[in-house]
Short mmCIF file of C-alpha atoms in Angstrom, two decimals:
data_model
loop_
_atom_site.label_atom_id
_atom_site.label_comp_id
_atom_site.label_asym_id
_atom_site.label_seq_id
_atom_site.Cartn_x
_atom_site.Cartn_y
_atom_site.Cartn_z
CA MET Y 197 67.74 99.80 124.18
CA ALA Y 198 65.30 101.40 121.72
CA ALA Y 199 66.81 102.61 118.47
CA ASN Y 200 65.69 106.17 119.11
CA SER Y 201 67.31 106.22 122.55
CA MET Y 202 70.52 104.79 121.10
CA SER Y 203 70.58 107.53 118.46
CA LYS Y 204 70.18 110.20 121.13
CA GLU Y 205 73.07 108.73 123.11
CA TYR Y 206 75.21 108.83 119.98
CA GLN Y 207 74.18 112.41 119.28
CA ALA Y 208 75.22 113.28 122.84
CA LEU Y 209 78.80 112.42 121.94
CA VAL Y 210 78.86 115.05 119.19
CA LYS Y 211 77.26 117.57 121.54
CA ALA Y 212 79.89 116.89 124.19
CA LEU Y 213 82.62 117.70 121.68
CA GLY Y 214 80.98 120.75 120.14
CA ARG Y 215 79.32 122.72 122.91
CA GLY Y 216 81.68 125.64 122.50
CA GLU Y 217 84.82 126.89 124.17
CA ARG Y 218 83.51 126.56 127.72
CA GLY Y 219 81.02 123.73 127.39
CA SER Y 220 82.88 121.22 125.23
CA ARG Y 221 85.04 118.40 126.50
CA SER Y 222 86.97 115.44 125.15
CA LEU Y 223 85.48 111.96 124.99
CA THR Y 224 86.34 109.23 127.45
CA LEU Y 225 87.77 105.94 126.23
CA THR Y 226 84.35 104.31 126.46
CA GLU Y 227 82.65 107.12 124.58
CA SER Y 228 85.23 107.01 121.81
CA HIS Y 229 84.73 103.25 121.59
CA PHE Y 230 80.96 103.86 121.33
CA LEU Y 231 81.56 106.46 118.62
CA ILE Y 232 83.24 103.87 116.39
CA ARG Y 233 81.26 100.80 117.39
CA GLY Y 234 77.96 102.67 117.24
CA PHE Y 235 78.70 103.85 113.72
CA SER Y 236 79.56 100.32 112.64
CA GLN Y 237 76.19 99.10 113.91
CA GLY Y 238 74.22 101.85 112.22
CA VAL Y 239 73.44 103.84 115.36
CA GLY Y 240 75.39 106.89 114.27
CA THR Y 241 75.39 108.52 110.86
CA LYS Y 242 78.31 109.38 108.61
CA THR Y 243 77.64 113.08 109.21
CA GLN Y 244 77.75 112.63 112.98
CA LEU Y 245 80.97 110.61 112.78
CA ALA Y 246 82.62 113.16 110.48
CA ALA Y 247 81.63 116.02 112.77
CA ALA Y 248 83.00 114.23 115.83
CA LEU Y 249 86.26 113.36 114.09
CA MET Y 250 86.83 116.92 112.93
CA LEU Y 251 85.97 118.42 116.30
CA MET Y 252 88.55 116.13 117.89
CA ARG Y 253 91.04 116.95 115.14
CA VAL Y 254 90.76 120.71 115.66
CA ARG Y 255 91.20 120.41 119.42
CA GLY Y 256 93.75 117.59 119.22
CA GLU Y 257 92.85 113.98 119.97
CA THR Y 258 93.52 112.64 123.47
CA CYS Y 259 95.10 109.29 124.21
CA GLU Y 260 91.79 108.07 125.63
CA GLU Y 261 90.01 108.98 122.40
CA VAL Y 262 92.58 107.19 120.25
CA ALA Y 263 92.59 104.11 122.49
CA GLY Y 264 88.80 103.96 122.46
CA ALA Y 265 88.76 104.31 118.67
CA ALA Y 266 91.35 101.54 118.32
CA LEU Y 267 89.26 99.29 120.54
CA GLY Y 268 86.19 100.17 118.48
CA LEU Y 269 88.01 99.27 115.27
CA LYS Y 270 89.31 96.08 116.85
CA SER Y 271 85.76 95.07 117.74
CA THR Y 272 84.84 95.10 114.04
CA ILE Y 273 87.69 92.73 113.11
CA SER Y 274 86.63 89.08 113.00
CA GLU Y 275 87.90 87.08 115.96
CA GLN Y 276 89.12 84.51 113.44
CA TRP Y 277 92.15 86.76 112.97
CA SER Y 278 92.89 86.30 116.69
CA ASN Y 279 93.18 82.55 116.14
CA LEU Y 280 96.17 82.95 113.82
CA ASP Y 281 99.57 82.03 115.19
CA VAL Y 282 101.48 85.27 114.53
CA SER Y 283 104.68 86.27 116.31
CA ILE Y 284 105.19 89.77 114.82
CA ASP Y 285 102.49 92.34 114.03
CA TRP Y 286 103.79 94.81 111.43
CA PRO Y 287 101.39 97.64 110.47
CA CYS Y 288 102.55 99.66 107.42
CA TYR Y 289 100.15 102.52 106.71
CA ALA Y 290 102.31 105.54 105.90
CA GLY Y 291 103.99 104.50 102.67
CA LYS Y 292 107.08 106.29 101.42
CA ARG Y 293 107.58 109.06 98.90
CA GLU Y 294 110.48 108.10 96.62
CA LEU Y 295 112.21 105.44 98.69
CA LEU Y 296 111.70 101.70 98.39
CA PRO Y 297 110.21 99.63 101.26
CA TRP Y 298 113.37 97.99 102.58
CA LEU Y 299 111.37 96.79 105.58
CA LEU Y 300 110.07 93.95 103.41
CA LEU Y 301 113.59 92.55 103.17
CA ALA Y 302 113.88 92.64 106.97
CA ALA Y 303 110.51 90.91 107.29
CA LYS Y 304 111.65 88.16 104.91
CA VAL Y 305 114.79 87.59 106.99
CA LEU Y 306 112.64 87.17 110.10
CA ALA Y 307 110.32 84.74 108.31
CA SER Y 308 113.34 82.70 107.21
CA GLN Y 309 114.35 82.50 110.89
CA GLY Y 310 111.04 80.92 111.86
CA GLU Y 311 109.05 84.02 112.80
CA ARG Y 312 105.45 84.39 111.63
CA VAL Y 313 105.02 87.93 110.35
CA LEU Y 314 101.70 89.62 109.60
CA LEU Y 315 102.06 92.77 107.49
CA HIS Y 316 99.01 94.97 106.97
CA GLY Y 317 98.38 98.36 105.38
CA ASP Y 318 96.10 100.49 103.25
CA PRO Y 319 97.49 101.30 99.79
CA ARG Y 320 94.32 103.20 98.79
CA SER Y 321 94.97 105.85 101.41
CA LEU Y 322 97.69 108.34 100.45
CA SER Y 323 97.74 106.64 97.06
CA HIS Y 324 100.51 108.96 95.84
CA ARG Y 325 102.91 107.20 98.20
CA ASN Y 326 104.91 104.02 97.70
CA HIS Y 327 103.08 101.33 99.71
CA ILE Y 328 104.33 97.85 100.48
CA ALA Y 329 101.25 96.30 98.85
CA ASP Y 330 102.75 97.13 95.44
CA HIS Y 331 105.92 95.15 96.19
CA VAL Y 332 105.06 92.13 98.33
CA GLU Y 333 104.23 89.74 95.51
CA GLY Y 334 107.46 90.64 93.67
CA LEU Y 335 109.29 89.37 96.76
CA ASN Y 336 107.15 86.22 96.96
CA ILE Y 337 105.29 87.46 100.02
CA PRO Y 338 101.72 86.15 99.70
CA LYS Y 339 98.69 88.40 99.97
CA ALA Y 340 95.78 87.16 102.05
CA SER Y 341 92.20 88.41 102.06
CA ASN Y 342 90.86 86.30 104.94
CA PRO Y 343 92.14 84.40 107.98
CA GLU Y 344 92.14 81.08 106.15
CA GLU Y 345 94.42 82.37 103.39
CA ALA Y 346 96.64 84.04 105.97
CA GLN Y 347 96.96 80.79 107.90
CA LEU Y 348 98.01 78.90 104.76
CA ALA Y 349 100.59 81.57 103.88
CA LEU Y 350 102.03 81.70 107.38
CA ASP Y 351 102.29 77.92 107.51
CA ALA Y 352 103.98 77.83 104.11
CA VAL Y 353 106.44 80.74 104.22
CA GLY Y 354 106.02 82.43 107.61
CA ILE Y 355 104.83 85.77 106.26
CA CYS Y 356 101.88 87.39 104.52
CA TYR Y 357 100.36 90.77 103.72
CA VAL Y 358 96.73 91.73 104.43
CA ASP Y 359 94.97 94.77 103.04
CA ALA Y 360 93.21 96.64 105.84
CA ASP Y 361 89.94 96.46 103.90
CA SER Y 362 90.03 92.71 104.55
CA LEU Y 363 90.29 93.31 108.28
CA SER Y 364 87.44 95.75 108.95
CA PRO Y 365 84.55 97.09 106.87
CA LEU Y 366 85.11 100.49 108.49
CA VAL Y 367 88.47 101.09 106.77
CA ALA Y 368 86.89 102.08 103.45
CA GLN Y 369 84.45 104.44 105.16
CA PHE Y 370 87.19 106.20 107.11
CA ARG Y 371 89.21 106.45 103.92
CA GLU Y 372 86.28 108.07 102.12
CA LEU Y 373 85.91 110.60 104.92
CA HIS Y 374 89.62 111.37 104.79
CA GLN Y 375 89.52 111.91 101.04
CA GLU Y 376 86.29 113.90 101.14
CA LEU Y 377 87.31 116.20 103.99
CA GLY Y 378 90.98 116.39 103.08
CA LEU Y 379 91.98 115.99 106.72
CA ARG Y 380 93.40 113.14 108.74
CA SER Y 381 91.64 111.90 111.85
CA LEU Y 382 92.43 109.73 114.84
CA PHE Y 383 91.81 106.73 112.57
CA GLN Y 384 95.32 107.00 111.10
CA VAL Y 385 96.84 106.36 114.53
CA ALA Y 386 94.17 103.95 115.78
CA ILE Y 387 94.39 101.51 112.87
CA ARG Y 388 98.09 100.95 113.64
CA CYS Y 389 97.19 99.85 117.16
CA THR Y 390 94.70 97.08 116.37
CA ASN Y 391 97.18 94.13 116.21
CA PRO Y 392 94.56 91.92 114.51
CA ALA Y 393 96.15 88.59 115.48
CA ASN Y 394 97.26 89.69 118.97
CA ALA Y 395 100.90 88.92 118.19
CA PRO Y 396 103.19 89.06 121.25
CA VAL Y 397 105.19 91.93 119.71
CA SER Y 398 103.81 94.78 117.64
CA LEU Y 399 105.60 97.61 115.80
CA ARG Y 400 104.26 101.18 115.81
CA SER Y 401 105.77 104.01 113.80
CA TYR Y 402 105.05 107.72 113.74
CA PHE Y 403 106.33 110.87 112.06
CA HIS Y 404 105.10 113.93 113.95
CA PRO Y 405 106.78 114.84 117.27
CA GLY Y 406 104.88 113.81 120.37
CA LEU Y 407 103.11 110.83 118.84
CA ASP Y 408 105.53 108.49 120.59
CA LYS Y 409 104.10 109.55 123.94
CA MET Y 410 100.58 109.07 122.60
CA HIS Y 411 101.39 105.55 121.36
CA ILE Y 412 102.84 104.64 124.76
CA LYS Y 413 99.73 105.79 126.62
CA VAL Y 414 97.37 104.23 124.06
CA ALA Y 415 99.13 100.87 124.35
CA LYS Y 416 98.82 100.92 128.12
CA LEU Y 417 95.16 101.98 128.04
CA MET Y 418 94.32 99.19 125.61
CA ALA Y 419 96.17 96.61 127.72
CA GLN Y 420 94.27 97.77 130.80
CA THR Y 421 90.98 97.37 128.96
CA TYR Y 422 91.86 93.91 127.61
CA LEU Y 423 92.58 92.74 131.15
CA ASP Y 424 89.45 94.27 132.65
CA THR Y 425 86.70 94.84 130.11
CA ARG Y 426 84.69 96.57 132.83
CA HIS Y 427 87.11 99.45 132.25
CA LEU Y 428 84.86 100.44 129.36
CA ASP Y 429 81.87 100.69 131.67
CA ASN Y 430 83.75 102.55 134.38
CA SER Y 431 85.57 105.13 132.29
CA PHE Y 432 82.83 107.74 131.85
CA HIS Y 433 83.56 111.18 133.21
CA GLY Y 434 80.36 112.78 132.02
CA SER Y 435 76.79 112.69 133.26
CA SER Y 436 74.62 109.60 133.17
CA HIS Y 437 72.84 111.21 130.24
CA ASP Y 438 76.07 110.99 128.22
CA LYS Y 439 76.66 107.33 129.02
CA PRO Y 440 75.37 104.77 126.53
CA ASP Y 441 73.06 102.22 128.07
CA SER Y 442 74.54 98.80 128.86
CA GLY Y 443 72.14 97.31 126.33
CA PHE Y 444 74.47 98.44 123.54
CA ASP Y 445 76.37 95.56 121.96
CA THR Y 446 79.96 96.66 122.53
CA LYS Y 447 81.48 93.22 122.00
CA THR Y 448 83.65 94.02 125.00
CA ASP Y 449 81.17 93.19 127.73
CA SER Y 450 82.89 91.84 130.82
CA THR Y 451 81.32 88.42 130.21
CA GLU Y 452 83.11 88.15 126.86
CA VAL Y 453 86.77 87.35 127.41
CA ASN Y 454 89.15 87.25 124.47
CA HIS Y 455 92.01 85.18 125.83
CA ALA Y 456 94.36 86.15 122.99
CA GLU Y 457 93.86 89.83 123.80
CA GLN Y 458 94.41 89.19 127.48
CA ALA Y 459 97.59 87.25 126.75
CA PHE Y 460 98.92 90.18 124.73
CA ALA Y 461 97.95 92.61 127.49
CA LEU Y 462 99.82 90.53 130.08
CA MET Y 463 102.97 89.64 128.14
CA GLY Y 464 102.93 91.62 124.91
CA LYS Y 465 105.34 94.39 123.96
CA VAL Y 466 105.01 97.31 121.58
CA GLY Y 467 107.98 98.88 119.81
CA ILE Y 468 107.49 102.57 119.04
CA PHE Y 469 109.81 104.70 116.89
CA LYS Y 470 109.93 107.52 114.35
CA GLY Y 471 109.99 105.70 111.03
CA VAL Y 472 111.28 106.73 107.62
CA GLN Y 473 108.68 109.24 106.36
CA GLY Y 474 106.38 107.74 108.99
CA GLU Y 475 106.63 104.18 107.68
CA THR Y 476 107.45 101.27 110.00
CA GLU Y 477 111.13 101.07 109.15
CA ILE Y 478 114.15 102.33 111.07
CA ASN Y 479 115.94 105.25 109.43
CA PRO Y 480 119.68 104.34 109.31
CA ARG Y 481 120.73 107.94 108.60
CA ILE Y 482 119.89 109.14 112.10
CA SER Y 483 119.99 107.82 115.63
CA THR Y 484 116.58 106.48 116.60
CA GLU Y 485 114.83 106.25 119.95
CA LEU Y 486 113.11 102.88 120.19
CA THR Y 487 110.59 102.82 123.03
CA ILE Y 488 109.61 99.34 124.15
CA THR Y 489 106.46 99.48 126.20
CA SER Y 490 104.33 96.90 127.96
CA ARG Y 491 101.58 97.00 130.53
CA ALA Y 492 104.11 97.07 133.35
CA ASN Y 493 106.86 99.38 132.13
CA SER Y 494 108.60 101.18 129.28
CA GLN Y 495 112.23 101.58 128.28
CA VAL Y 496 114.02 103.66 125.66
CA ILE Y 497 116.85 102.20 123.60
CA HIS Y 498 118.99 104.37 121.33
CA LEU Y 499 119.82 102.87 117.95
CA PRO Y 500 122.91 104.49 116.43
CA THR Y 501 123.30 105.98 112.97
CA ARG Y 502 124.55 103.46 110.41
CA LEU Y 503 124.96 105.85 107.47
CA GLU Y 504 127.12 108.64 108.80
CA ALA Y 505 127.47 111.61 106.40
CA PHE Y 506 125.35 109.86 103.77
CA VAL Y 507 123.76 112.40 101.41
CA GLY Y 508 121.29 112.17 98.58
CA MET Y 509 119.07 109.40 99.94
CA ASN Y 510 115.82 111.13 99.03
CA THR Y 511 116.84 111.46 95.39
CA LEU Y 512 118.14 107.95 94.79
CA SER Y 513 114.91 106.33 93.64
CA SER Y 514 113.71 109.46 91.87
CA GLU Y 515 116.96 109.57 89.89
CA LEU Y 516 116.20 106.11 88.60
CA ALA Y 517 112.50 106.98 88.15
CA LEU Y 518 111.62 103.32 88.59
CA SER Y 519 108.22 102.00 87.66
CA SER Y 520 106.57 99.66 90.17
CA PRO Y 521 107.73 96.49 88.31
CA GLN Y 522 111.26 97.87 88.08
CA ALA Y 523 111.27 98.75 91.78
CA CYS Y 524 110.14 95.21 92.57
CA LEU Y 525 113.01 93.93 90.42
CA VAL Y 526 115.54 96.03 92.34
CA LEU Y 527 114.18 94.72 95.65
CA SER Y 528 114.30 91.10 94.51
CA GLN Y 529 117.82 91.51 93.09
CA ILE Y 530 119.08 92.96 96.35
CA TRP Y 531 117.43 90.10 98.22
CA ASP Y 532 118.92 87.51 95.86
CA GLN Y 533 122.28 89.29 95.81
CA GLY Y 534 122.01 89.13 92.04
CA GLU Y 535 123.25 91.36 89.28
CA THR Y 536 121.19 93.06 86.60
CA SER Y 537 121.01 91.41 83.18
CA ASP Y 538 120.15 92.79 79.73
CA HIS Y 539 116.83 91.02 79.35
CA GLN Y 540 115.25 91.98 82.67
CA SER Y 541 112.32 94.31 81.93
CA GLY Y 542 114.42 96.89 80.14
CA ILE Y 543 115.93 98.04 83.41
CA HIS Y 544 119.55 97.25 82.47
CA SER Y 545 120.18 100.38 80.44
CA LYS Y 546 118.65 102.58 83.14
CA LEU Y 547 120.74 100.97 85.88
CA SER Y 548 123.96 100.73 83.89
CA ALA Y 549 123.79 104.49 83.44
CA SER Y 550 123.46 104.83 87.21
CA VAL Y 551 125.81 102.22 88.62
CA LEU Y 552 126.79 104.51 91.48
CA THR Y 553 123.13 105.14 92.28
CA LEU Y 554 122.40 101.41 92.39
CA ALA Y 555 125.41 100.85 94.65
CA LYS Y 556 124.06 103.52 96.98
CA LEU Y 557 120.66 101.85 96.94
CA ARG Y 558 122.26 98.59 98.03
CA GLN Y 559 124.09 100.43 100.80
CA VAL Y 560 120.87 102.04 102.02
CA ALA Y 561 119.00 98.75 101.80
CA GLU Y 562 121.58 96.89 103.90
CA ALA Y 563 121.74 99.63 106.54
CA SER Y 564 117.94 99.85 106.72
CA VAL Y 565 117.50 96.11 107.04
CA ILE Y 566 120.14 95.71 109.75
CA SER Y 567 118.77 98.66 111.74
CA THR Y 568 115.20 97.41 111.47
CA LEU Y 569 116.14 93.82 112.33
CA SER Y 570 118.06 95.09 115.36
CA ALA Y 571 114.97 96.93 116.58
CA VAL Y 572 112.82 93.80 116.24
CA TYR Y 573 115.39 91.63 118.05
CA LEU Y 574 115.53 94.13 120.91
CA LEU Y 575 111.75 94.30 121.05
CA GLN Y 576 111.58 90.53 121.27
CA GLY Y 577 114.14 90.57 124.07
CA LYS Y 578 116.54 88.29 122.22
CA TYR Y 579 119.54 90.49 123.06
CA GLY Y 580 120.37 92.66 126.01
CA ASN Y 581 122.25 95.38 124.15
CA VAL Y 582 122.29 97.14 120.81
CA SER Y 583 125.70 95.87 119.71
CA ALA Y 584 124.68 92.23 120.06
CA ALA Y 585 121.42 92.84 118.22
CA GLU Y 586 123.21 94.65 115.39
CA TYR Y 587 125.82 91.90 115.05
CA SER Y 588 123.12 89.24 114.87
CA ALA Y 589 121.14 91.32 112.36
CA ASP Y 590 124.22 91.76 110.18
CA GLN Y 591 124.88 88.02 110.23
CA ALA Y 592 121.24 87.20 109.49
CA TRP Y 593 121.25 89.52 106.48
CA ARG Y 594 124.47 88.06 105.12
CA MET Y 595 123.25 84.48 105.61
CA ARG Y 596 119.82 85.01 104.04
#
């Protein structure tokens, strides 16, 4: 297709979204995929993309739009990531406010049990939050910047962290738009759904009510598309004028079959829950609905509260006012079951003045790890009920 014609087709997407109260409509899955993929190939401009994202944001993004965007993002991730042998996909994009990322301790337990865990996130987005990227190395979790490094780390210790910028060149551009406009877009949900290595189980967290239903529908739409890539061609609701020509390189043409994606679509499961401050970690202070969804069905499992009547959680870390190195030290000490000593980074005096606070931190850490491990075990189908999963999680944590 000629470049000029391609540009007009891209412009038609913005027009479809912005024709006014009566004339506008949402994008189909294919059109949303084209919005992202077309921008990555230089067909659409940054201005057009920003306008489309904000028009969708004001109206409220549909599941088809998010699924199409996730597929578009996935198409910009090198297929070398698909060749990695990963058993658990763990996206961590929200960060926390004051609390420490206890999920890393749960991930280390799983790695010690033979799982291969791929953590990924974006510490440059919402930089005021406490992201796992600042703590992984303190817990001896390797960072990887390419599939080769990730493979070496997974083979060596069964776990690694990857910055989202190393996955797709679009991450930085979406981040710039977010920071420039001051508004989130469908990207924040879509990036969580990419599952770069097509692991058989993938975790998805959310914060705002209703996003659980969106994640369920998005997961099913993506699975449907992985199994039948013609779904992209057949999903247009608009006129033929709105439909991009088949000459566009979508990387999801029906002749191109990604067997790893199809395997995930057939057998993979996604665990969806409201995480602590939106991060991918079970909150032990409340009962949590864990939705396990696959292409064929979905089920809801209720995880009980582990910290009944616990108060003051949000102020624990702020009371200590830990620097990043000190926070890493607390995490590693809890993992090692060690005690604080006088010579360790000057943290002894701070902690000795807050012995009760540190004891509470340990209590929160243990409850968070056991709850999060239980959710992963249930997602994997290792146990048929919550009690068995919790017992196994408790034993795994104690035997680490």
